mmCIF file of C-alpha atoms in Angstrom:
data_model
loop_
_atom_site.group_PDB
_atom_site.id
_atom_site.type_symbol
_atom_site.label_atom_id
_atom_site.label_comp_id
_atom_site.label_asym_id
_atom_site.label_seq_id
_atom_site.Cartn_x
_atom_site.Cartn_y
_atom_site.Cartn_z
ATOM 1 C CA UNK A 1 -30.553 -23.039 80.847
ATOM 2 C CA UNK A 2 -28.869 -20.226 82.693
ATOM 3 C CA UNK A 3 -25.668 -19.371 80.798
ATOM 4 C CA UNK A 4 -23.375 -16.782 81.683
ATOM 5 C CA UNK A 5 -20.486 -15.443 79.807
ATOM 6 C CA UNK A 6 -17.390 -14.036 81.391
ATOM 7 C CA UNK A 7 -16.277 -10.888 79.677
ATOM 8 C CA UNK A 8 -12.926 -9.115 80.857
ATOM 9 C CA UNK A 9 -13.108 -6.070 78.301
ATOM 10 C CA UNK A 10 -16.322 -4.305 76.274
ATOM 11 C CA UNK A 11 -14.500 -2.521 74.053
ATOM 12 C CA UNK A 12 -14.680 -2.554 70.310
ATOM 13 C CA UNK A 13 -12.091 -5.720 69.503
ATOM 14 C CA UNK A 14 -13.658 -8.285 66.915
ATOM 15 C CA UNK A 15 -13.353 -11.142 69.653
ATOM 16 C CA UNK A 16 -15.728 -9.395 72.166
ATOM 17 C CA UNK A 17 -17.741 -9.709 69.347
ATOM 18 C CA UNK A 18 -17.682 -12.905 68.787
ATOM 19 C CA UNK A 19 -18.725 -13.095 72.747
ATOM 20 C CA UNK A 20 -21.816 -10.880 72.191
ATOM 21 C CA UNK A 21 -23.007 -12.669 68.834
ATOM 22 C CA UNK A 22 -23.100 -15.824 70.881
ATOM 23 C CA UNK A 23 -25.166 -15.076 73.496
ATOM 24 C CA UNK A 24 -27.673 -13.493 71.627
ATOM 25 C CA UNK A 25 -28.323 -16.462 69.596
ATOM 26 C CA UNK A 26 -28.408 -18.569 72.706
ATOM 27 C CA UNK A 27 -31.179 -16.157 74.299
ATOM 28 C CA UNK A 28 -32.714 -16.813 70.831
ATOM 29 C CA UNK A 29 -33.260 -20.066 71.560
ATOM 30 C CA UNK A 30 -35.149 -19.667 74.716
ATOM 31 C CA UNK A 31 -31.893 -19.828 77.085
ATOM 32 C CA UNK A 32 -31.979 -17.159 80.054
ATOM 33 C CA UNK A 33 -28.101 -15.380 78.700
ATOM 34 C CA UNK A 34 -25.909 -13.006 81.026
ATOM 35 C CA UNK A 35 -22.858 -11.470 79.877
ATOM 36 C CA UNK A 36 -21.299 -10.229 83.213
ATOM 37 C CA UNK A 37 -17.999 -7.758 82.699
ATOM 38 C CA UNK A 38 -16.573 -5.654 85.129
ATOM 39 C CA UNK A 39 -16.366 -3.089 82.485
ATOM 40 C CA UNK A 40 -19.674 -1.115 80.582
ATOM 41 C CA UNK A 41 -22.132 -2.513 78.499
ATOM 42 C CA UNK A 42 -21.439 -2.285 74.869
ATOM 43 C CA UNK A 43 -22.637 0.766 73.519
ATOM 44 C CA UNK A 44 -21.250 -0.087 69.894
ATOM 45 C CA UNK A 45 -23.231 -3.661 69.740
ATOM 46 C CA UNK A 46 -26.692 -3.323 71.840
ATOM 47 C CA UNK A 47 -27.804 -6.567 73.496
ATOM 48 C CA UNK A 48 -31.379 -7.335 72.251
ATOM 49 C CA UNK A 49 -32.258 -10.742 73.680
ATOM 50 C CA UNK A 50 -29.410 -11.415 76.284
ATOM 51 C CA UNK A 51 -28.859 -9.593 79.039
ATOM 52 C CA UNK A 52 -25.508 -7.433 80.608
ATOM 53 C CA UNK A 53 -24.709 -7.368 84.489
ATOM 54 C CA UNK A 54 -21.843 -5.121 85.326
ATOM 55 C CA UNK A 55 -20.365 -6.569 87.812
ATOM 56 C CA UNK A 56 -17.146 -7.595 89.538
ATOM 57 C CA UNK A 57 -17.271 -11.952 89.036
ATOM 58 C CA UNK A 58 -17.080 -12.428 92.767
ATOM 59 C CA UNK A 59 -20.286 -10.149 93.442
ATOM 60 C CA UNK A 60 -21.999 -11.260 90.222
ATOM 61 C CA UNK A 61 -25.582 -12.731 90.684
ATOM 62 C CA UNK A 62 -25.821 -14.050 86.845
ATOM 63 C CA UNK A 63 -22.616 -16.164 87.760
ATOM 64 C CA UNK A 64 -24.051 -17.167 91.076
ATOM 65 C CA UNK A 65 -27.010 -18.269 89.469
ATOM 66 C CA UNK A 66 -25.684 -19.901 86.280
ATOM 67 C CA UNK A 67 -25.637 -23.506 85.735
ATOM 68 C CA UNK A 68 -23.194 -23.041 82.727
ATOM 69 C CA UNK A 69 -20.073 -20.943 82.733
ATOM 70 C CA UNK A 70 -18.151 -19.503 79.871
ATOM 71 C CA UNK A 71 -14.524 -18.001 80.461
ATOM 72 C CA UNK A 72 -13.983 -16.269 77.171
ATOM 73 C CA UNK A 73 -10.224 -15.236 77.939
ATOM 74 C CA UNK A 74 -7.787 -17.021 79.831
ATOM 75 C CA UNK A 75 -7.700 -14.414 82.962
ATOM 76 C CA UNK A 76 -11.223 -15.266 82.960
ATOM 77 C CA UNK A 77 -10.854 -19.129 83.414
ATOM 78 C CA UNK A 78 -10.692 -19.334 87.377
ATOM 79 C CA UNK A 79 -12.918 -17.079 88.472
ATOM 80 C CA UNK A 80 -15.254 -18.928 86.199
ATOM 81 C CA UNK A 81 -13.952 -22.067 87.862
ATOM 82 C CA UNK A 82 -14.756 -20.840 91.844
ATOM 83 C CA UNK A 83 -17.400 -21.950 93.257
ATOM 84 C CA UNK A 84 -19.139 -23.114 90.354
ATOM 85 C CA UNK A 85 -22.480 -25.240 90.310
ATOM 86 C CA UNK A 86 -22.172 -26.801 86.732
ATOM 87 C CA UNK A 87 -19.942 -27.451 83.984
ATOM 88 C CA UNK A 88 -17.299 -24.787 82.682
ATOM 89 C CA UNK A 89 -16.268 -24.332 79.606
ATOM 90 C CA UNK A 90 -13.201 -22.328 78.093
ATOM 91 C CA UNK A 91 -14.184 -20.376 74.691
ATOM 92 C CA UNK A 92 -10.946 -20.181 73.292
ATOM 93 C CA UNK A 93 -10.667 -17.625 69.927
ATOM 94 C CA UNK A 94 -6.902 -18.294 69.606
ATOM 95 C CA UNK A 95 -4.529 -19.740 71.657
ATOM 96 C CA UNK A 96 -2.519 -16.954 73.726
ATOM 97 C CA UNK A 97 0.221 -18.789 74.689
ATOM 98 C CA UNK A 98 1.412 -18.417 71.154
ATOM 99 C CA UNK A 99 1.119 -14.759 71.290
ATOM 100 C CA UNK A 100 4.885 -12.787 71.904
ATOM 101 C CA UNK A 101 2.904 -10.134 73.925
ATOM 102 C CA UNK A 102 1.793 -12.970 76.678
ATOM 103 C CA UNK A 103 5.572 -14.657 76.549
ATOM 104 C CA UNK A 104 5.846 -13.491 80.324
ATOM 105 C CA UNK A 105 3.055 -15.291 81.164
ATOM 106 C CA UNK A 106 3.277 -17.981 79.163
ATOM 107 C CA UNK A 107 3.649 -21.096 82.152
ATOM 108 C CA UNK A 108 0.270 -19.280 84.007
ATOM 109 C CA UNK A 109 -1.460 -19.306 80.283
ATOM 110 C CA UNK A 110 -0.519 -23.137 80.204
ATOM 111 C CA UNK A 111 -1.620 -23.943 83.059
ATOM 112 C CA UNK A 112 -4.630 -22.822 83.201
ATOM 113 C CA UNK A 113 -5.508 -24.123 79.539
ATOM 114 C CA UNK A 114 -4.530 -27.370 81.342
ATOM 115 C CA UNK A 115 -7.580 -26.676 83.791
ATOM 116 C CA UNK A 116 -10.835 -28.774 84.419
ATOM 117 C CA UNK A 117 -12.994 -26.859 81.447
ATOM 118 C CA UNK A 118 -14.389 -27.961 78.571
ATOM 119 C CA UNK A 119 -12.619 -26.100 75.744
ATOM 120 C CA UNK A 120 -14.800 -24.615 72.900
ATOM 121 C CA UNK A 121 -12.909 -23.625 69.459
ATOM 122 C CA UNK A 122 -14.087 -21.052 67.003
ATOM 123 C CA UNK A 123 -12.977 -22.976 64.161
ATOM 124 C CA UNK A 124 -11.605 -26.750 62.747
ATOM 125 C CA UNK A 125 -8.013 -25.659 62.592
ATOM 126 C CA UNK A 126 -8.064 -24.304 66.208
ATOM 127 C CA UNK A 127 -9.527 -27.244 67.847
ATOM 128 C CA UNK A 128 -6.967 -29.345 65.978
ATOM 129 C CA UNK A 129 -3.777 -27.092 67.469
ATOM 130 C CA UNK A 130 -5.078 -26.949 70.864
ATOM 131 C CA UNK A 131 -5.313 -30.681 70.549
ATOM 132 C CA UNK A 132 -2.077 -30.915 69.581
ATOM 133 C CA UNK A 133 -0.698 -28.476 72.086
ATOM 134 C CA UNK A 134 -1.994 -31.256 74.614
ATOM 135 C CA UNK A 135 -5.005 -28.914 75.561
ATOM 136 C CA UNK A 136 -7.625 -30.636 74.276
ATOM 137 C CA UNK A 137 -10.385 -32.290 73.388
ATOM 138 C CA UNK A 138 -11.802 -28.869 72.038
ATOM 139 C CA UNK A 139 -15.009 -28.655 70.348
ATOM 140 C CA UNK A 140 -15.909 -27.168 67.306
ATOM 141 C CA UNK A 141 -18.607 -24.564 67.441
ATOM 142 C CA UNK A 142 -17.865 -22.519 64.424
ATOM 143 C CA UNK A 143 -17.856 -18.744 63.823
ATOM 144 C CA UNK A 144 -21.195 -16.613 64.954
ATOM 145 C CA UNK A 145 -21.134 -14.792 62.182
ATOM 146 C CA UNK A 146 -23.946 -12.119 61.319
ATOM 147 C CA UNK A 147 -23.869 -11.701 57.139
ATOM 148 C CA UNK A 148 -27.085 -9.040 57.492
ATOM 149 C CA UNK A 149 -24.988 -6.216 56.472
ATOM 150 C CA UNK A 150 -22.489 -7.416 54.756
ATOM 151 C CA UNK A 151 -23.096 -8.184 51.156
ATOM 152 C CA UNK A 152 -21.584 -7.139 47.728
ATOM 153 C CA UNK A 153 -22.862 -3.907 46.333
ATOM 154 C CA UNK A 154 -23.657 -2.895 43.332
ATOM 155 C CA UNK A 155 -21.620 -4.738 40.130
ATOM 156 C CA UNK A 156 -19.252 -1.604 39.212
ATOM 157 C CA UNK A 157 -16.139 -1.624 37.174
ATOM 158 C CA UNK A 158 -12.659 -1.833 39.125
ATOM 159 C CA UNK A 159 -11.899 2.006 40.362
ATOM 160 C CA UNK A 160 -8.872 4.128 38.889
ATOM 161 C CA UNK A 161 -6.525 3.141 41.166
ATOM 162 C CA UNK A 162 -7.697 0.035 42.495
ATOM 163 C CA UNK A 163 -8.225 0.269 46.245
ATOM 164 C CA UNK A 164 -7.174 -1.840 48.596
ATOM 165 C CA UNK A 165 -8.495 -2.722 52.082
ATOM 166 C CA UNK A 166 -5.882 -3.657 54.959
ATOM 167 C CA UNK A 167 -7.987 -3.770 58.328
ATOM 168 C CA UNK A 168 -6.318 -4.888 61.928
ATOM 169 C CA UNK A 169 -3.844 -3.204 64.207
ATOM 170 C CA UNK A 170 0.107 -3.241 63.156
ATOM 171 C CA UNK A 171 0.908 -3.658 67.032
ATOM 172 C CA UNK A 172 -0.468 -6.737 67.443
ATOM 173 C CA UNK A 173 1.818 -8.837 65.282
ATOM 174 C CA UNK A 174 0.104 -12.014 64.791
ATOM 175 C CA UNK A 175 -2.210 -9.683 62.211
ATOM 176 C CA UNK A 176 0.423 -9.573 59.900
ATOM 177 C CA UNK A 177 -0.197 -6.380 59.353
ATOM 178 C CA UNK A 178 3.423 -5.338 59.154
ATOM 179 C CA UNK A 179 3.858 -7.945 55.998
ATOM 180 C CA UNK A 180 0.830 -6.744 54.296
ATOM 181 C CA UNK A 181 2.101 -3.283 54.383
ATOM 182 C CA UNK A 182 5.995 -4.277 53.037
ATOM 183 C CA UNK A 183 4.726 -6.289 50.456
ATOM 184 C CA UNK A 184 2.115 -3.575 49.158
ATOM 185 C CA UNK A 185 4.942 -1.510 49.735
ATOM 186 C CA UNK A 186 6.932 -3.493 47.398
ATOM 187 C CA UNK A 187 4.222 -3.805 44.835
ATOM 188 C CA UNK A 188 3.833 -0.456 44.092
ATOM 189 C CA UNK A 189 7.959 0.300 44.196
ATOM 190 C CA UNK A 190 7.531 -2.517 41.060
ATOM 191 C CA UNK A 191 4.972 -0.199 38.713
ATOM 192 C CA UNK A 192 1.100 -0.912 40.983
ATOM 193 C CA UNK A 193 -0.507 1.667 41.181
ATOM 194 C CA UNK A 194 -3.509 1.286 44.215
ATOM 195 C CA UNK A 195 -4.642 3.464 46.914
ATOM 196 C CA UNK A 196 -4.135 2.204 50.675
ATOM 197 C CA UNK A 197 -7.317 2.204 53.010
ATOM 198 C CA UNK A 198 -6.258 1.578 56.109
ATOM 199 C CA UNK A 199 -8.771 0.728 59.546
ATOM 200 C CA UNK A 200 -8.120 -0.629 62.965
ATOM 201 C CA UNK A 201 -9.285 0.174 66.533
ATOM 202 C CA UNK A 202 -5.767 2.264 67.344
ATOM 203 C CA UNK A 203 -4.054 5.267 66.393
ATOM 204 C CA UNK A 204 -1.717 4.606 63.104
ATOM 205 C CA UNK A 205 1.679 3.989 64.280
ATOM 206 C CA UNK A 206 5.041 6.216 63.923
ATOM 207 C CA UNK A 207 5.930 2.819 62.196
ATOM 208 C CA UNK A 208 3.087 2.625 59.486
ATOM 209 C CA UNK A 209 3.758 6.529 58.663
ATOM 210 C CA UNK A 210 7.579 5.837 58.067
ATOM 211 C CA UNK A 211 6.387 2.667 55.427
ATOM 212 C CA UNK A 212 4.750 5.440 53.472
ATOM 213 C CA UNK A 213 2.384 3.288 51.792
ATOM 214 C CA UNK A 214 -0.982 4.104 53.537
ATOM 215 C CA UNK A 215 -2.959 6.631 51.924
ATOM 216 C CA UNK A 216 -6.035 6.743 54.009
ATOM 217 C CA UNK A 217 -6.488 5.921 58.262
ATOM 218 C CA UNK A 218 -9.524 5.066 60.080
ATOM 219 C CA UNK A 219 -9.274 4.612 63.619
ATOM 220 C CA UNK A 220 -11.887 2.999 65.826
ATOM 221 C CA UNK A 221 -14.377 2.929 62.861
ATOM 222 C CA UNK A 222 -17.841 2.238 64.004
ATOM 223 C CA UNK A 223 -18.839 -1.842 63.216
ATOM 224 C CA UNK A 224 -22.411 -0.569 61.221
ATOM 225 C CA UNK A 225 -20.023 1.482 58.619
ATOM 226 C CA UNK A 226 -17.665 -1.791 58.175
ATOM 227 C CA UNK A 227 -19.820 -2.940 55.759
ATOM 228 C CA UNK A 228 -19.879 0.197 53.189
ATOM 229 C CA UNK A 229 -15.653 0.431 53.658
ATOM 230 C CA UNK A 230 -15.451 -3.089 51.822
ATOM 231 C CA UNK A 231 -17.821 -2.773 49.550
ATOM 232 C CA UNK A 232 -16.143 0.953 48.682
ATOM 233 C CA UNK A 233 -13.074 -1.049 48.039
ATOM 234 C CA UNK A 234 -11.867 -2.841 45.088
ATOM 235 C CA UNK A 235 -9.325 -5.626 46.783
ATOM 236 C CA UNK A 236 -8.761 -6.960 50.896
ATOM 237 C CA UNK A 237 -5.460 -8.442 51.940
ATOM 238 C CA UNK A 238 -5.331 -10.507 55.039
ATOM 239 C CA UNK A 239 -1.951 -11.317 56.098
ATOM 240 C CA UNK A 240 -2.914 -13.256 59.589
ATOM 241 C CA UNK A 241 -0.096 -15.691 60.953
ATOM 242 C CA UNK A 242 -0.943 -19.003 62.104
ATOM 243 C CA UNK A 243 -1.212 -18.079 66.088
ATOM 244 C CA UNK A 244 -4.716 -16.060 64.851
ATOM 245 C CA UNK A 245 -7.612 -18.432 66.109
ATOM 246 C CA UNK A 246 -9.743 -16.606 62.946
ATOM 247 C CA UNK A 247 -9.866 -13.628 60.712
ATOM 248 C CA UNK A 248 -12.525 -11.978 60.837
ATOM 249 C CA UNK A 249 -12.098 -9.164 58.189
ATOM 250 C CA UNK A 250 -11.601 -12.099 55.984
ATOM 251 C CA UNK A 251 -14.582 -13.190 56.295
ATOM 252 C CA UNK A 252 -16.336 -10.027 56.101
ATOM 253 C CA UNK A 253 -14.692 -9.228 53.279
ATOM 254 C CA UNK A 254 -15.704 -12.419 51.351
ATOM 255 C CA UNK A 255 -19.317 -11.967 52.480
ATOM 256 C CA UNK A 256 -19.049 -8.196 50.529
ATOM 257 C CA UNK A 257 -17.875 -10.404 47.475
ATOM 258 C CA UNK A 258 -14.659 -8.500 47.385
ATOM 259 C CA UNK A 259 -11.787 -9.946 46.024
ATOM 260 C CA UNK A 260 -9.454 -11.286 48.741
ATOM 261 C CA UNK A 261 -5.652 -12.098 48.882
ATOM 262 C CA UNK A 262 -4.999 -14.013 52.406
ATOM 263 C CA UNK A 263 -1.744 -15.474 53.971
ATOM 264 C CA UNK A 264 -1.867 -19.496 53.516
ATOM 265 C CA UNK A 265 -2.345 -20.513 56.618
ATOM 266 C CA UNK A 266 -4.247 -23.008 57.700
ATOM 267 C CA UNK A 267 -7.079 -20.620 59.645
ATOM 268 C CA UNK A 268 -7.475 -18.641 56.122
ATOM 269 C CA UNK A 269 -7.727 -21.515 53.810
ATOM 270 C CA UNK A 270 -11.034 -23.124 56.555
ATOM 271 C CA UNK A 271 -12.104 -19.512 55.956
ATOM 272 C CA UNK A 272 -11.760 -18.590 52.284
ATOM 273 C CA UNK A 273 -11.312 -22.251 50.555
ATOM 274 C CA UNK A 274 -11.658 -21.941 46.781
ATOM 275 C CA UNK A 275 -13.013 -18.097 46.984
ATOM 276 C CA UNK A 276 -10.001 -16.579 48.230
ATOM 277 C CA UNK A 277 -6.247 -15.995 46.822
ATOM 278 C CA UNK A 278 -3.584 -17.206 48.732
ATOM 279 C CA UNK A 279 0.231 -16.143 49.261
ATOM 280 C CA UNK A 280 3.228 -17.484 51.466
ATOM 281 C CA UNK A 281 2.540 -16.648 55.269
ATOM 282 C CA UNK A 282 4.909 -14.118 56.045
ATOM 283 C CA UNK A 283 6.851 -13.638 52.554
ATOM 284 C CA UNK A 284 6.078 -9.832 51.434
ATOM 285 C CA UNK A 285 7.263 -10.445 48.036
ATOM 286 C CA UNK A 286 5.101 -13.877 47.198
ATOM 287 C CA UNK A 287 2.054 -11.162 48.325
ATOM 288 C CA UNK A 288 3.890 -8.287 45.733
ATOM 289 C CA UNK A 289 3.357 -11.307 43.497
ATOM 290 C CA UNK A 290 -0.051 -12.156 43.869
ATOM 291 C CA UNK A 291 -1.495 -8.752 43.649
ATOM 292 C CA UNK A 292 -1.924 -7.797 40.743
ATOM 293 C CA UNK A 293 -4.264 -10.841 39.309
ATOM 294 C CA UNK A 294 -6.556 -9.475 41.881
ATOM 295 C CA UNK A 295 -7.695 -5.963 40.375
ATOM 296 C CA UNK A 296 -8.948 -7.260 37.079
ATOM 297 C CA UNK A 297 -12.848 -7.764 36.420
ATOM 298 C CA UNK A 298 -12.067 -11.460 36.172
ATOM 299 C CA UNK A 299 -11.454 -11.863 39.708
ATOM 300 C CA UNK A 300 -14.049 -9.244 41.265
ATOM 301 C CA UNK A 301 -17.130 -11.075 39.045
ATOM 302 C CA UNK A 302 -15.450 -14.553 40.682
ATOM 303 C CA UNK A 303 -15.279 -12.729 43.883
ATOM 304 C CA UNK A 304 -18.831 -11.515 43.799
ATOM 305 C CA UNK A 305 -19.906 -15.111 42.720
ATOM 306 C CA UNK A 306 -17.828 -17.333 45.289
ATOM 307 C CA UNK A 307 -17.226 -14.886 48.325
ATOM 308 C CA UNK A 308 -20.819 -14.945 49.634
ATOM 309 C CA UNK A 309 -21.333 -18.913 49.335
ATOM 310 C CA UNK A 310 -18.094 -19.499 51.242
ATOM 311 C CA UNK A 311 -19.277 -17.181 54.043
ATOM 312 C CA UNK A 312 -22.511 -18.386 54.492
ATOM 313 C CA UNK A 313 -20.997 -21.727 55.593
ATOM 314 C CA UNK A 314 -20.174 -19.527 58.818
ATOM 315 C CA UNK A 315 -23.477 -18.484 60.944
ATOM 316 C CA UNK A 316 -24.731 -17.601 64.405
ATOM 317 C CA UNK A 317 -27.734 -20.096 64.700
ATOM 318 C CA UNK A 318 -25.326 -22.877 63.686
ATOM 319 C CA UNK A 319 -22.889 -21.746 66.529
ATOM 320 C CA UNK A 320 -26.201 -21.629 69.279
ATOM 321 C CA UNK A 321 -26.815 -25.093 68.365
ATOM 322 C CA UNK A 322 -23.903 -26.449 68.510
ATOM 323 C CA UNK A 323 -23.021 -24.745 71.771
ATOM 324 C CA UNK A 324 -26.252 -26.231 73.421
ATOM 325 C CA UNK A 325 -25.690 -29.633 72.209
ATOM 326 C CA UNK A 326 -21.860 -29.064 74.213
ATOM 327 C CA UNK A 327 -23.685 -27.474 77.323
ATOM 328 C CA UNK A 328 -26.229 -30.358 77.369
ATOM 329 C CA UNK A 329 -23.343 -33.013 76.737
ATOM 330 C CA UNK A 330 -21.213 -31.851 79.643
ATOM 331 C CA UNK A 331 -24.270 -32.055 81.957
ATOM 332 C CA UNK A 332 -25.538 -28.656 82.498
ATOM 333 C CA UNK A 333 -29.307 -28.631 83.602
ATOM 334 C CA UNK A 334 -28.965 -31.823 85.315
ATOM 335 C CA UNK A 335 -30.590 -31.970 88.959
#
């Protein structure tokens, strides 16, 4: 099949990703891939087996060729729509609508979720809420995940002080990050004693600074050295709200076998089941609570045993498959 993905930005966010990961394991399988973006090719992730057209949709000859579409953002569902010659499908990686940042836009986000495309879902709990938003059916094609480089290191005893890993941007507030920060904030005003690593792909805030709780700030680290800050860090805390289609770090951090603390939502439990710690979504202090159990050797060895196995339910081929068997469903290929 010719497939071509629909790709407003390039730029290092974990859901372009997500974009890239996919059609690489569909050009794995023998499928002729084109990720067309008006913006540059992705220095930071190298496409091996698919190919990149930089190109404005209009002018783009992957898209005029293509006998399956992929919109992978909603400003990229009608241009995927015009003028196609097979079926189009809407990857959704969280529902925007949701999202305070898009609440002017909200009625165009609706309505074009309420568009002819078939909707793909990057996980169980976001097919179900887009079904129950009245946007469905959505299929289920799982999380391309790559676990090559992330794995747990070496066993080692719990540093002196613990070190904890907090990775996302506090501006965009469905991360959580701003809870994760108060209640670590309020952990260590009640006797812990940890050290704060803190990465995302902006500049820390005037707003983190004034918390006072983050000890170290990465900005824009590069994906190949993700791997090493986990597994140089003792404890992760994800503190994603329910509007997040899927964390990510979560599962990167499980797949290092670190021990992880995540909000209990319903997205973070389909991610970390019985491997991960849980505390109330939103409630700094129930995360103050929960800390602590998390930096003795008792929970790193579990960590190290369960974290792995629960990622490695999560994989690209899995995601090609089932993203052919959709294509194929919906008609594409047919004369």
């Amino acid at each position: 099949m010719k497939i071509a993905y629909l790709l407003e930005s390039t730029e290092i966010f974990g859901g372009v990703q997500i974009v890239l990961r996919q059609a690489e394991a569909l050009a794995r399988r023998g499928h002729r891939v084109t990720v067309v973006s008006p913006g540059p090719a992705p220095d930071w992730f190298p496409l091996a087996r698919a190919r990149f057209e930089r190109s404005s949709y209009r002018d783009s000859a992957a898209l005029g060729e293509a006998e399956v579409r992929v919109a992978t953002f909603w400003t990229t569902v009608p241009p995927a729509l015009e003028a196609a010659r097979g079926p189009v499908f809407h990857l959704c990686q969280g529902y925007e609508g949701e999202i305070a940042h898009y609440r002017d836009v909200r009625d165009e986000i609706e309505r074009i979720y309420r568009a002819s495309t078939h909707k793909l879902a990057i996980s169980a709990t976001l097919a179900a809420r887009l079904e129950i938003l009245g946007f469905g059916p959505a299929t289920d094609v799982g999380q391309a995940f790559d676990a090559a480089g992330f794995f747990p290191g070496p066993a080692r005893a719990v540093a002196d002080p613990p070190v904890v890993l907090v990775v996302g941007p506090l501006e965009v507030e469905f991360k959580g990050i701003e809870i994760a920060l108060r209640g670590l904030a309020l952990a260590r005003q009640r006797g812990a004693c940890f050290y704060l690593r803190r990465i995302s792909y902006s500049p820390c805030l005037e707003t983190e600074r004034t918390l006072g709780v983050t000890d170290e700030y990465h900005d824009s680290l590069a994906p190949e050295r993700m791997p090493f800050a986990y597994r140089a860090s003792d404890v992760f805390v994800g503190a994603s709200r329910v509007e997040e289609g899927f964390g990510l770090p979560s599962l990167e951090a499980l797949s290092c076998g670190l021990p992880t603390l995540l909000s209990d939502v319903p997205g973070q439990r389909e991610i970390g089941g019985e491997a991960a710690s849980y505390f109330r979504d939103g409630d700094a202090a129930s995360l103050a609570d929960a800390l602590p159990a998390l930096f003795t050797p008792e929970a790193r060895e579990r960590a190290r045993s369960l974290g792995p196995a629960a990622a490695a339910r999560f994989d690209a081929a899995g995601v090609a498959e089932r993203l052919e068997r959709a294509f194929l469903a919906a008609g594409a290929g047919a004369p």
